[in-house]
PDB file of C-alpha atoms in Angstrom:
ATOM      1  CA  MET W 706       0.000   0.000   0.000  1.00 65.00           C
ATOM      2  CA  LYS W 707       1.297   3.426  -0.935  1.00 75.00           C
ATOM      3  CA  LEU W 708       0.713   6.565   1.090  1.00 76.00           C
ATOM      4  CA  SER W 709      -0.155   8.357  -2.151  1.00 79.00           C
ATOM      5  CA  SER W 710      -3.143   6.021  -2.651  1.00 83.00           C
ATOM      6  CA  LEU W 711      -4.686   7.305   0.608  1.00 84.00           C
ATOM      7  CA  ILE W 712      -4.235  11.065   0.143  1.00 86.00           C
ATOM      8  CA  CYS W 713      -5.890  13.349  -2.383  1.00 86.00           C
ATOM      9  CA  GLN W 714      -4.512  16.742  -3.323  1.00 89.00           C
ATOM     10  CA  ASP W 715      -7.252  18.530  -1.342  1.00 93.00           C
ATOM     11  CA  CYS W 716      -6.072  16.649   1.768  1.00 94.00           C
ATOM     12  CA  SER W 717      -2.521  17.998   1.603  1.00 95.00           C
ATOM     13  CA  LYS W 718      -2.057  21.327   3.355  1.00 96.00           C
ATOM     14  CA  THR W 719       1.143  23.154   4.188  1.00 95.00           C
ATOM     15  CA  ALA W 720       1.773  26.257   6.282  1.00 91.00           C
ATOM     16  CA  VAL W 721      -1.343  25.691   8.369  1.00 91.00           C
ATOM     17  CA  LEU W 722      -1.415  27.830  11.470  1.00 91.00           C
ATOM     18  CA  PHE W 723      -3.169  26.611  14.589  1.00 92.00           C
ATOM     19  CA  ASN W 724      -2.150  26.994  18.199  1.00 91.00           C
ATOM     20  CA  SER W 725      -3.753  23.978  19.875  1.00 94.00           C
ATOM     21  CA  LYS W 726      -4.194  20.251  19.577  1.00 95.00           C
ATOM     22  CA  LYS W 727      -7.985  20.579  19.593  1.00 94.00           C
ATOM     23  CA  ARG W 728      -8.019  23.196  16.831  1.00 96.00           C
ATOM     24  CA  ILE W 729      -5.822  21.169  14.467  1.00 97.00           C
ATOM     25  CA  ILE W 730      -7.992  18.089  15.063  1.00 97.00           C
ATOM     26  CA  GLU W 731     -11.064  20.215  14.276  1.00 97.00           C
ATOM     27  CA  PHE W 732      -9.423  21.274  10.998  1.00 97.00           C
ATOM     28  CA  ILE W 733      -8.600  17.644  10.174  1.00 97.00           C
ATOM     29  CA  SER W 734     -12.237  16.671  10.782  1.00 97.00           C
ATOM     30  CA  GLN W 735     -13.385  19.516   8.517  1.00 97.00           C
ATOM     31  CA  LEU W 736     -11.120  18.339   5.665  1.00 96.00           C
ATOM     32  CA  ALA W 737     -12.203  14.720   6.191  1.00 96.00           C
ATOM     33  CA  HIS W 738     -15.883  15.722   6.087  1.00 97.00           C
ATOM     34  CA  GLU W 739     -15.303  17.453   2.738  1.00 96.00           C
ATOM     35  CA  GLN W 740     -14.002  14.134   1.335  1.00 95.00           C
ATOM     36  CA  LEU W 741     -16.507  11.959   3.222  1.00 95.00           C
ATOM     37  CA  PRO W 742     -19.725  14.026   3.147  1.00 96.00           C
ATOM     38  CA  GLN W 743     -21.781  11.064   4.382  1.00 95.00           C
ATOM     39  CA  LEU W 744     -20.083  11.579   7.763  1.00 96.00           C
ATOM     40  CA  SER W 745     -20.667  14.723   9.770  1.00 96.00           C
ATOM     41  CA  GLN W 746     -17.714  16.831  10.809  1.00 97.00           C
ATOM     42  CA  GLN W 747     -18.781  16.271  14.438  1.00 97.00           C
ATOM     43  CA  GLU W 748     -18.763  12.457  14.046  1.00 96.00           C
ATOM     44  CA  ILE W 749     -15.244  12.573  12.646  1.00 97.00           C
ATOM     45  CA  LEU W 750     -14.102  14.977  15.355  1.00 97.00           C
ATOM     46  CA  ASP W 751     -15.586  12.743  18.051  1.00 97.00           C
ATOM     47  CA  ALA W 752     -13.776   9.670  16.655  1.00 96.00           C
ATOM     48  CA  LEU W 753     -10.427  11.479  16.527  1.00 97.00           C
ATOM     49  CA  LEU W 754     -10.816  12.945  20.021  1.00 97.00           C
ATOM     50  CA  ALA W 755     -11.908   9.568  21.434  1.00 95.00           C
ATOM     51  CA  ARG W 756      -8.684   8.029  20.126  1.00 94.00           C
ATOM     52  CA  GLU W 757      -6.607  10.871  21.597  1.00 95.00           C
ATOM     53  CA  LYS W 758      -8.197  10.230  25.007  1.00 95.00           C
ATOM     54  CA  LEU W 759      -6.649   6.748  24.931  1.00 95.00           C
ATOM     55  CA  GLY W 760      -3.213   8.336  24.550  1.00 93.00           C
ATOM     56  CA  SER W 761      -1.566  10.877  22.332  1.00 93.00           C
ATOM     57  CA  THR W 762      -0.952   9.936  18.725  1.00 94.00           C
ATOM     58  CA  GLY W 763       2.157  12.146  18.784  1.00 95.00           C
ATOM     59  CA  ILE W 764       4.843   9.577  17.943  1.00 94.00           C
ATOM     60  CA  GLY W 765       7.871  11.825  18.429  1.00 95.00           C
ATOM     61  CA  ARG W 766      10.293  13.758  16.207  1.00 96.00           C
ATOM     62  CA  GLY W 767       7.597  16.404  15.591  1.00 97.00           C
ATOM     63  CA  ILE W 768       5.162  13.875  14.069  1.00 96.00           C
ATOM     64  CA  ALA W 769       1.597  12.885  14.993  1.00 96.00           C
ATOM     65  CA  ILE W 770      -0.745  10.346  13.412  1.00 95.00           C
ATOM     66  CA  PRO W 771      -4.235  11.181  14.688  1.00 96.00           C
ATOM     67  CA  HIS W 772      -6.641   8.480  13.586  1.00 94.00           C
ATOM     68  CA  GLY W 773     -10.130   7.149  14.043  1.00 93.00           C
ATOM     69  CA  ARG W 774     -12.390   4.326  12.944  1.00 90.00           C
ATOM     70  CA  MET W 775     -15.685   5.242  11.306  1.00 92.00           C
ATOM     71  CA  SER W 776     -18.695   3.297  10.118  1.00 92.00           C
ATOM     72  CA  GLY W 777     -20.145   4.387   6.802  1.00 90.00           C
ATOM     73  CA  ILE W 778     -16.920   4.362   4.775  1.00 92.00           C
ATOM     74  CA  GLU W 779     -15.319   1.635   2.692  1.00 88.00           C
ATOM     75  CA  ASN W 780     -11.797   2.953   2.120  1.00 87.00           C
ATOM     76  CA  PRO W 781      -9.252   4.679   4.335  1.00 88.00           C
ATOM     77  CA  LEU W 782      -8.618   8.391   3.949  1.00 92.00           C
ATOM     78  CA  ALA W 783      -5.410  10.144   4.954  1.00 93.00           C
ATOM     79  CA  ILE W 784      -4.836  13.859   5.431  1.00 96.00           C
ATOM     80  CA  ILE W 785      -1.411  15.435   5.717  1.00 96.00           C
ATOM     81  CA  LEU W 786      -0.776  18.811   7.301  1.00 97.00           C
ATOM     82  CA  VAL W 787       2.434  20.701   7.915  1.00 97.00           C
ATOM     83  CA  SER W 788       2.069  23.331  10.595  1.00 96.00           C
ATOM     84  CA  GLU W 789       3.833  26.645  10.162  1.00 94.00           C
ATOM     85  CA  THR W 790       4.763  26.548  13.837  1.00 94.00           C
ATOM     86  CA  PRO W 791       4.928  23.363  15.928  1.00 96.00           C
ATOM     87  CA  ILE W 792       2.200  22.908  18.542  1.00 96.00           C
ATOM     88  CA  ASN W 793       2.031  21.021  21.813  1.00 95.00           C
ATOM     89  CA  PHE W 794       0.423  17.661  21.036  1.00 95.00           C
ATOM     90  CA  ASP W 795       1.427  15.660  24.122  1.00 94.00           C
ATOM     91  CA  ALA W 796       3.839  13.627  21.991  1.00 95.00           C
ATOM     92  CA  ILE W 797       5.738  10.753  23.598  1.00 95.00           C
ATOM     93  CA  ASP W 798       9.017  12.707  23.416  1.00 96.00           C
ATOM     94  CA  ASN W 799       7.346  15.915  24.726  1.00 96.00           C
ATOM     95  CA  ARG W 800       8.412  17.793  21.586  1.00 96.00           C
ATOM     96  CA  PRO W 801       5.903  19.986  19.728  1.00 97.00           C
ATOM     97  CA  VAL W 802       4.448  18.611  16.492  1.00 97.00           C
ATOM     98  CA  ASP W 803       4.520  20.187  13.046  1.00 97.00           C
ATOM     99  CA  LEU W 804       3.837  17.172  10.801  1.00 97.00           C
ATOM    100  CA  PHE W 805       0.400  15.542  10.991  1.00 97.00           C
ATOM    101  CA  VAL W 806      -0.763  12.539   9.013  1.00 95.00           C
ATOM    102  CA  ALA W 807      -4.373  11.883  10.001  1.00 95.00           C
ATOM    103  CA  LEU W 808      -6.171   8.697   9.115  1.00 92.00           C
ATOM    104  CA  ILE W 809      -9.850   7.765   8.928  1.00 93.00           C
ATOM    105  CA  VAL W 810     -10.437   4.039   8.413  1.00 89.00           C
ATOM    106  CA  PRO W 811     -13.498   1.793   8.093  1.00 90.00           C
ATOM    107  CA  GLU W 812     -14.703   0.722  11.528  1.00 88.00           C
ATOM    108  CA  GLY W 813     -14.905  -3.043  11.106  1.00 80.00           C
ATOM    109  CA  ASP W 814     -11.586  -3.697   9.357  1.00 66.00           C
ATOM    110  CA  SER W 815      -8.874  -3.955  12.018  1.00 73.00           C
ATOM    111  CA  GLN W 816      -6.388  -5.542   9.616  1.00 78.00           C
ATOM    112  CA  LEU W 817      -6.729  -2.662   7.156  1.00 71.00           C
ATOM    113  CA  HIS W 818      -6.391  -0.161  10.010  1.00 70.00           C
ATOM    114  CA  LEU W 819      -3.175  -1.748  11.283  1.00 81.00           C
ATOM    115  CA  LYS W 820      -1.736  -2.159   7.788  1.00 81.00           C
ATOM    116  CA  THR W 821      -2.481   1.464   6.927  1.00 81.00           C
ATOM    117  CA  LEU W 822      -0.983   2.747  10.199  1.00 81.00           C
ATOM    118  CA  ALA W 823       2.115   0.619   9.601  1.00 83.00           C
ATOM    119  CA  THR W 824       2.491   2.009   6.062  1.00 83.00           C
ATOM    120  CA  ILE W 825       2.284   5.583   7.339  1.00 87.00           C
ATOM    121  CA  ALA W 826       4.609   5.000  10.300  1.00 85.00           C
ATOM    122  CA  ASP W 827       7.151   3.260   8.078  1.00 87.00           C
ATOM    123  CA  LYS W 828       7.185   6.136   5.600  1.00 89.00           C
ATOM    124  CA  LEU W 829       7.488   8.703   8.406  1.00 92.00           C
ATOM    125  CA  ASN W 830      10.573   6.881   9.715  1.00 92.00           C
ATOM    126  CA  ASP W 831      12.357   8.141   6.591  1.00 93.00           C
ATOM    127  CA  LYS W 832      14.020  11.363   7.776  1.00 95.00           C
ATOM    128  CA  ASP W 833      14.610  12.538   4.191  1.00 95.00           C
ATOM    129  CA  PHE W 834      10.927  12.124   3.350  1.00 94.00           C
ATOM    130  CA  CYS W 835       9.884  14.089   6.453  1.00 95.00           C
ATOM    131  CA  LYS W 836      12.395  16.820   5.599  1.00 96.00           C
ATOM    132  CA  GLN W 837      10.920  17.103   2.102  1.00 96.00           C
ATOM    133  CA  LEU W 838       7.391  17.302   3.510  1.00 96.00           C
ATOM    134  CA  ARG W 839       8.420  20.046   5.918  1.00 96.00           C
ATOM    135  CA  SER W 840      10.195  21.944   3.123  1.00 96.00           C
ATOM    136  CA  ALA W 841       7.160  22.051   0.819  1.00 96.00           C
ATOM    137  CA  LYS W 842       6.159  25.667   0.175  1.00 95.00           C
ATOM    138  CA  THR W 843       2.674  25.077  -1.267  1.00 96.00           C
ATOM    139  CA  ASP W 844      -0.102  22.512  -0.921  1.00 96.00           C
ATOM    140  CA  GLN W 845       0.673  21.350  -4.460  1.00 95.00           C
ATOM    141  CA  ASP W 846       4.378  20.914  -3.615  1.00 96.00           C
ATOM    142  CA  LEU W 847       3.421  18.872  -0.562  1.00 95.00           C
ATOM    143  CA  TYR W 848       1.160  16.611  -2.589  1.00 95.00           C
ATOM    144  CA  HIS W 849       3.875  16.234  -5.234  1.00 94.00           C
ATOM    145  CA  VAL W 850       6.357  15.028  -2.575  1.00 94.00           C
ATOM    146  CA  ILE W 851       3.846  12.408  -1.435  1.00 92.00           C
ATOM    147  CA  VAL W 852       3.156  11.165  -4.958  1.00 90.00           C
ATOM    148  CA  GLU W 853       6.838  11.095  -5.945  1.00 89.00           C
ATOM    149  CA  GLN W 854       8.188   9.562  -2.749  1.00 80.00           C
ATOM    150  CA  SER W 855       5.577   7.026  -1.724  1.00 71.00           C
TER     151      SER W 855
END
């Protein structure tokens, strides 16, 4: 599975500017709702916040992978955001986060969820790839990096 198969150009945003964990998750839920109109923005937000309550999805090195399971969808959706300034996200290394790869997956498919998370985590272990994502100047540049490198 390629990261590029999960992300559409409208789900790639650079230079976003938010100052809190809750606000960036709200923005993620808004973008996800635009791609998955059968789900309300509030339903998506609730799923993402419920997962965060179990423990932060901030995996360290300035990276977070907020995710949630949703009924009513058949395929996973990923959203990538690069924050203009890092924000406190309660990451495991206590560093602020500037690179977010959010994931919405079908509720009943645990195997797909784990496989998709593993694909994303594996790609984000590549320091060069993360550097290129962070260096993207426009949304289109960010999407291009994803398509070319994954």
